[in-house]
Amino acid sequence: MSAWVLPDHIADVLPSEARHIEELRRDLLDAARCYGYELVMPPLLEHLESLLTGAGVALDLQTFKLVDQLSGRMMGLRADSTPQVARIDAHLLNRSGVTRLCYCGPVLHTLPGAPHATREPLQFGAEIYGHAGLEADIEILTLALDCLKAAKLENPSVDLADARLVKSMLSGLSLGSAQLAALYAALAAKDSPELTALTRDLPAHIRQGLLTLVQLYGDASVLDEAQKALPPLPGVAEALQNLKQLAGQLSGVQVTFDLADLQGYAYYTGARFAIYAPGGSGALARGGRYDQVGAVFGRNRPAAGFSLDIKTLVSAVAARPLQAAIRAPWRQEPRLAAAITTLRAQGEVVVCVLPGHESEVDEFHCDRVLVESAGQWLVQTI
């Protein structure tokens, strides 16, 4: 095998795509800043026990592990930045009020999340800590949609669910971890025969509620059906009411519900959402409420957030036009050098054409040219 062949699901990013990714990164961070979110930069690797405590334990198989040559301790390359941001909120900032944080950086996965997915996503996300009310859920969902709007994603749709529906129905039951995992897997797969077998010894109203849950997906009428069909438990009623309120805050966006969507069930504690684009093969952004994320770090306070992979997002939006630029000749002439320096200081891209390369093209659209006229260097439109 050639030495320069990269590992599976790892790829170089070439100029056109790299420029688009970088422009998206800036746009997303600017959108988060407009909401008052502060940028943090967690390290790419940490001690393994820090990365995989609490909600991070679900990332164990996705985390690359290595031995620290300085301490001899096991370290991990982060597979998700959210546990790190929770650690920063809990231990480094330790603020008493609301904290809004955002981040953007690479994460590494031992296995791809989908057949053609990269194992090196560029993860962007935003987190809000310290407010238990629905207002935080609304803000984080609105920010996620505004970020996708900034990326020029057309016709996004939002799918809503709530982790409390299943947790409320199973609360108080003596179920082993293997049985719980099997129940969640059957619900997520909407496998009614398997779910029927797994719930045969559960109380009748709980069994019927779980079997009904797999049928509850579609438009807003799903919530009305759920109120009639699901057990009248406090957590169920609260979850359905929150979903109605969340959906009511969205205008100009298609909203659907899948009440058996259990992705990240061990992670989320309340309403959760996924945002899709027409023709896409999966969610472009996922988020919701995860109030337990900071518990392992000693601060079990409310939290909500979302994340997305900019590399996936860039493939779902239209390519951006080439960067406009000014073409200039290559000469060692002081007035020309001064003119180029002035233009670059003004934010213009000036590409100097090296001798013998006049016909070459690159990632810039040179729509103007720097020409000499009456002893002055002037910009002219091509």
mmCIF file of C-alpha atoms in Angstrom, residues 97-299:
data_model
loop_
_atom_site.group_PDB
_atom_site.id
_atom_site.type_symbol
_atom_site.label_atom_id
_atom_site.label_comp_id
_atom_site.label_asym_id
_atom_site.label_seq_id
_atom_site.Cartn_x
_atom_site.Cartn_y
_atom_site.Cartn_z
ATOM 1 C CA GLY A 97 -26.170 32.234 36.755
ATOM 2 C CA VAL A 98 -26.795 31.407 33.118
ATOM 3 C CA THR A 99 -23.739 30.529 31.041
ATOM 4 C CA ARG A 100 -23.799 30.396 27.252
ATOM 5 C CA LEU A 101 -20.868 28.647 25.576
ATOM 6 C CA CYS A 102 -20.062 27.633 21.994
ATOM 7 C CA TYR A 103 -17.199 25.700 20.428
ATOM 8 C CA CYS A 104 -15.884 24.492 17.093
ATOM 9 C CA GLY A 105 -13.142 21.940 16.570
ATOM 10 C CA PRO A 106 -12.320 18.484 15.232
ATOM 11 C CA VAL A 107 -13.417 15.313 16.983
ATOM 12 C CA LEU A 108 -12.265 11.780 16.164
ATOM 13 C CA HIS A 109 -14.358 8.612 15.890
ATOM 14 C CA THR A 110 -13.049 5.074 15.858
ATOM 15 C CA LEU A 111 -15.883 4.115 13.506
ATOM 16 C CA PRO A 112 -17.861 6.213 11.008
ATOM 17 C CA GLY A 113 -21.388 7.108 12.041
ATOM 18 C CA ALA A 114 -22.750 6.308 8.564
ATOM 19 C CA PRO A 115 -21.477 4.417 5.473
ATOM 20 C CA HIS A 116 -19.905 7.493 3.870
ATOM 21 C CA ALA A 117 -19.301 9.587 6.980
ATOM 22 C CA THR A 118 -15.924 10.934 8.015
ATOM 23 C CA ARG A 119 -14.216 9.740 11.175
ATOM 24 C CA GLU A 120 -12.914 13.285 11.704
ATOM 25 C CA PRO A 121 -15.955 15.563 11.947
ATOM 26 C CA LEU A 122 -15.534 19.281 12.525
ATOM 27 C CA GLN A 123 -17.982 19.683 15.378
ATOM 28 C CA PHE A 124 -19.717 22.972 16.057
ATOM 29 C CA GLY A 125 -22.040 23.316 19.016
ATOM 30 C CA ALA A 126 -23.632 25.624 21.552
ATOM 31 C CA GLU A 127 -24.654 24.977 25.157
ATOM 32 C CA ILE A 128 -26.711 26.972 27.651
ATOM 33 C CA TYR A 129 -26.355 26.167 31.372
ATOM 34 C CA GLY A 130 -28.259 27.272 34.431
ATOM 35 C CA HIS A 131 -31.877 27.633 33.262
ATOM 36 C CA ALA A 132 -34.396 24.821 33.695
ATOM 37 C CA GLY A 133 -37.294 26.536 31.932
ATOM 38 C CA LEU A 134 -38.525 25.913 28.425
ATOM 39 C CA GLU A 135 -37.080 29.290 27.423
ATOM 40 C CA ALA A 136 -33.611 27.713 27.191
ATOM 41 C CA ASP A 137 -34.921 24.896 24.973
ATOM 42 C CA ILE A 138 -36.582 27.452 22.696
ATOM 43 C CA GLU A 139 -33.422 29.549 22.501
ATOM 44 C CA ILE A 140 -31.155 26.631 21.640
ATOM 45 C CA LEU A 141 -33.538 25.361 18.942
ATOM 46 C CA THR A 142 -33.916 28.858 17.488
ATOM 47 C CA LEU A 143 -30.146 29.302 17.468
ATOM 48 C CA ALA A 144 -29.681 25.968 15.703
ATOM 49 C CA LEU A 145 -32.109 27.037 12.977
ATOM 50 C CA ASP A 146 -30.462 30.453 12.671
ATOM 51 C CA CYS A 147 -27.066 28.779 12.289
ATOM 52 C CA LEU A 148 -28.406 26.648 9.451
ATOM 53 C CA LYS A 149 -29.966 29.757 7.932
ATOM 54 C CA ALA A 150 -26.563 31.463 8.089
ATOM 55 C CA ALA A 151 -25.185 28.435 6.227
ATOM 56 C CA LYS A 152 -27.834 29.056 3.549
ATOM 57 C CA LEU A 153 -29.564 25.722 4.115
ATOM 58 C CA GLU A 154 -32.905 25.738 2.335
ATOM 59 C CA ASN A 155 -36.188 24.324 3.654
ATOM 60 C CA PRO A 156 -35.006 22.680 6.870
ATOM 61 C CA SER A 157 -37.458 20.556 8.835
ATOM 62 C CA VAL A 158 -37.499 19.920 12.573
ATOM 63 C CA ASP A 159 -38.352 16.607 14.186
ATOM 64 C CA LEU A 160 -39.238 16.715 17.895
ATOM 65 C CA ALA A 161 -39.361 14.095 20.636
ATOM 66 C CA ASP A 162 -38.927 13.933 24.407
ATOM 67 C CA ALA A 163 -36.865 11.514 26.465
ATOM 68 C CA ARG A 164 -39.277 11.815 29.405
ATOM 69 C CA LEU A 165 -42.048 9.886 27.637
ATOM 70 C CA VAL A 166 -40.351 6.505 27.880
ATOM 71 C CA LYS A 167 -38.501 7.285 31.117
ATOM 72 C CA SER A 168 -41.759 8.244 32.841
ATOM 73 C CA MET A 169 -43.477 5.062 31.749
ATOM 74 C CA LEU A 170 -40.576 2.877 32.893
ATOM 75 C CA SER A 171 -39.971 4.750 36.124
ATOM 76 C CA GLY A 172 -40.396 2.596 39.213
ATOM 77 C CA LEU A 173 -40.176 -0.695 37.332
ATOM 78 C CA SER A 174 -37.501 -3.194 38.264
ATOM 79 C CA LEU A 175 -35.781 -3.707 34.943
ATOM 80 C CA GLY A 176 -32.230 -4.883 34.364
ATOM 81 C CA SER A 177 -29.855 -2.927 32.168
ATOM 82 C CA ALA A 178 -30.004 -5.576 29.421
ATOM 83 C CA GLN A 179 -33.809 -5.541 29.406
ATOM 84 C CA LEU A 180 -33.852 -1.739 29.314
ATOM 85 C CA ALA A 181 -31.415 -1.688 26.404
ATOM 86 C CA ALA A 182 -33.528 -4.230 24.527
ATOM 87 C CA LEU A 183 -36.694 -2.190 25.149
ATOM 88 C CA TYR A 184 -35.083 0.986 23.884
ATOM 89 C CA ALA A 185 -33.696 -0.809 20.836
ATOM 90 C CA ALA A 186 -37.119 -2.238 19.959
ATOM 91 C CA LEU A 187 -38.757 1.175 20.387
ATOM 92 C CA ALA A 188 -36.123 2.900 18.241
ATOM 93 C CA ALA A 189 -36.524 0.274 15.531
ATOM 94 C CA LYS A 190 -40.329 0.423 15.848
ATOM 95 C CA ASP A 191 -40.238 -3.348 16.158
ATOM 96 C CA SER A 192 -43.728 -4.061 17.508
ATOM 97 C CA PRO A 193 -43.394 -7.887 17.644
ATOM 98 C CA GLU A 194 -40.167 -7.659 19.649
ATOM 99 C CA LEU A 195 -41.646 -4.964 21.869
ATOM 100 C CA THR A 196 -44.706 -7.145 22.484
ATOM 101 C CA ALA A 197 -42.470 -9.971 23.667
ATOM 102 C CA LEU A 198 -40.313 -7.719 25.843
ATOM 103 C CA THR A 199 -43.252 -6.061 27.602
ATOM 104 C CA ARG A 200 -45.395 -9.109 28.293
ATOM 105 C CA ASP A 201 -44.682 -8.965 32.054
ATOM 106 C CA LEU A 202 -45.100 -5.198 32.435
ATOM 107 C CA PRO A 203 -48.248 -3.547 33.854
ATOM 108 C CA ALA A 204 -50.982 -3.460 31.226
ATOM 109 C CA HIS A 205 -51.208 0.346 30.946
ATOM 110 C CA ILE A 206 -47.427 0.678 30.571
ATOM 111 C CA ARG A 207 -47.281 -2.144 28.047
ATOM 112 C CA GLN A 208 -50.036 -0.588 25.974
ATOM 113 C CA GLY A 209 -48.397 2.839 26.180
ATOM 114 C CA LEU A 210 -45.080 1.553 24.886
ATOM 115 C CA LEU A 211 -46.745 -0.371 22.057
ATOM 116 C CA THR A 212 -48.695 2.739 21.091
ATOM 117 C CA LEU A 213 -45.582 4.905 21.160
ATOM 118 C CA VAL A 214 -44.081 3.274 18.060
ATOM 119 C CA GLN A 215 -47.110 4.445 16.045
ATOM 120 C CA LEU A 216 -46.887 8.043 17.190
ATOM 121 C CA TYR A 217 -45.028 9.861 14.451
ATOM 122 C CA GLY A 218 -46.146 12.499 11.983
ATOM 123 C CA ASP A 219 -47.580 16.023 12.195
ATOM 124 C CA ALA A 220 -48.972 17.937 15.188
ATOM 125 C CA SER A 221 -51.997 15.636 15.404
ATOM 126 C CA VAL A 222 -49.611 13.067 16.916
ATOM 127 C CA LEU A 223 -49.582 15.067 20.166
ATOM 128 C CA ASP A 224 -53.359 15.015 20.473
ATOM 129 C CA GLU A 225 -53.362 11.282 19.815
ATOM 130 C CA ALA A 226 -50.615 10.791 22.393
ATOM 131 C CA GLN A 227 -52.566 12.643 25.070
ATOM 132 C CA LYS A 228 -55.434 10.209 24.599
ATOM 133 C CA ALA A 229 -53.426 7.007 24.192
ATOM 134 C CA LEU A 230 -50.491 7.269 26.608
ATOM 135 C CA PRO A 231 -50.765 6.664 30.365
ATOM 136 C CA PRO A 232 -51.743 9.868 32.255
ATOM 137 C CA LEU A 233 -48.436 10.127 34.094
ATOM 138 C CA PRO A 234 -47.046 13.521 35.207
ATOM 139 C CA GLY A 235 -43.851 13.213 33.155
ATOM 140 C CA VAL A 236 -45.791 12.213 30.045
ATOM 141 C CA ALA A 237 -48.188 15.133 30.299
ATOM 142 C CA GLU A 238 -45.349 17.614 30.875
ATOM 143 C CA ALA A 239 -43.363 16.273 27.916
ATOM 144 C CA LEU A 240 -46.318 16.546 25.538
ATOM 145 C CA GLN A 241 -47.083 20.080 26.725
ATOM 146 C CA ASN A 242 -43.463 21.148 26.205
ATOM 147 C CA LEU A 243 -43.435 19.693 22.710
ATOM 148 C CA LYS A 244 -46.565 21.689 21.859
ATOM 149 C CA GLN A 245 -44.962 24.872 23.140
ATOM 150 C CA LEU A 246 -41.708 24.240 21.283
ATOM 151 C CA ALA A 247 -43.520 23.584 18.023
ATOM 152 C CA GLY A 248 -45.602 26.707 18.555
ATOM 153 C CA GLN A 249 -42.441 28.824 18.542
ATOM 154 C CA LEU A 250 -41.451 27.698 15.045
ATOM 155 C CA SER A 251 -42.782 29.485 11.991
ATOM 156 C CA GLY A 252 -41.914 28.886 8.361
ATOM 157 C CA VAL A 253 -40.423 25.494 9.222
ATOM 158 C CA GLN A 254 -41.955 22.068 8.773
ATOM 159 C CA VAL A 255 -42.327 20.396 12.169
ATOM 160 C CA THR A 256 -42.863 16.678 12.698
ATOM 161 C CA PHE A 257 -42.859 14.409 15.732
ATOM 162 C CA ASP A 258 -41.452 10.938 16.326
ATOM 163 C CA LEU A 259 -42.215 10.088 19.921
ATOM 164 C CA ALA A 260 -40.282 6.817 19.744
ATOM 165 C CA ASP A 261 -37.087 8.451 18.481
ATOM 166 C CA LEU A 262 -34.660 7.424 21.203
ATOM 167 C CA GLN A 263 -31.288 8.389 19.793
ATOM 168 C CA GLY A 264 -29.159 9.445 22.746
ATOM 169 C CA TYR A 265 -31.770 8.178 25.237
ATOM 170 C CA ALA A 266 -29.117 7.750 27.920
ATOM 171 C CA TYR A 267 -28.024 11.337 27.363
ATOM 172 C CA TYR A 268 -31.119 13.492 26.944
ATOM 173 C CA THR A 269 -33.414 14.251 29.869
ATOM 174 C CA GLY A 270 -36.146 16.274 28.162
ATOM 175 C CA ALA A 271 -37.178 17.610 24.779
ATOM 176 C CA ARG A 272 -34.809 16.802 21.936
ATOM 177 C CA PHE A 273 -34.753 17.748 18.264
ATOM 178 C CA ALA A 274 -33.211 16.779 14.977
ATOM 179 C CA ILE A 275 -33.005 19.072 11.952
ATOM 180 C CA TYR A 276 -33.099 17.666 8.430
ATOM 181 C CA ALA A 277 -32.748 18.996 4.894
ATOM 182 C CA PRO A 278 -34.646 17.843 1.790
ATOM 183 C CA GLY A 279 -32.878 14.927 0.152
ATOM 184 C CA GLY A 280 -30.496 14.427 3.057
ATOM 185 C CA SER A 281 -29.704 10.984 4.407
ATOM 186 C CA GLY A 282 -29.619 11.964 8.076
ATOM 187 C CA ALA A 283 -29.950 14.744 10.601
ATOM 188 C CA LEU A 284 -27.725 17.779 10.046
ATOM 189 C CA ALA A 285 -28.038 18.964 13.639
ATOM 190 C CA ARG A 286 -29.179 17.335 16.866
ATOM 191 C CA GLY A 287 -29.810 18.789 20.269
ATOM 192 C CA GLY A 288 -32.077 19.137 23.245
ATOM 193 C CA ARG A 289 -32.036 19.141 27.031
ATOM 194 C CA TYR A 290 -29.484 17.113 29.003
ATOM 195 C CA ASP A 291 -29.630 18.228 32.605
ATOM 196 C CA GLN A 292 -27.415 15.419 33.939
ATOM 197 C CA VAL A 293 -24.374 16.273 31.827
ATOM 198 C CA GLY A 294 -22.570 18.173 34.591
ATOM 199 C CA ALA A 295 -23.470 15.880 37.496
ATOM 200 C CA VAL A 296 -20.265 13.858 37.315
ATOM 201 C CA PHE A 297 -18.270 17.095 37.541
ATOM 202 C CA GLY A 298 -20.066 18.137 40.722
ATOM 203 C CA ARG A 299 -22.530 20.611 39.216
#
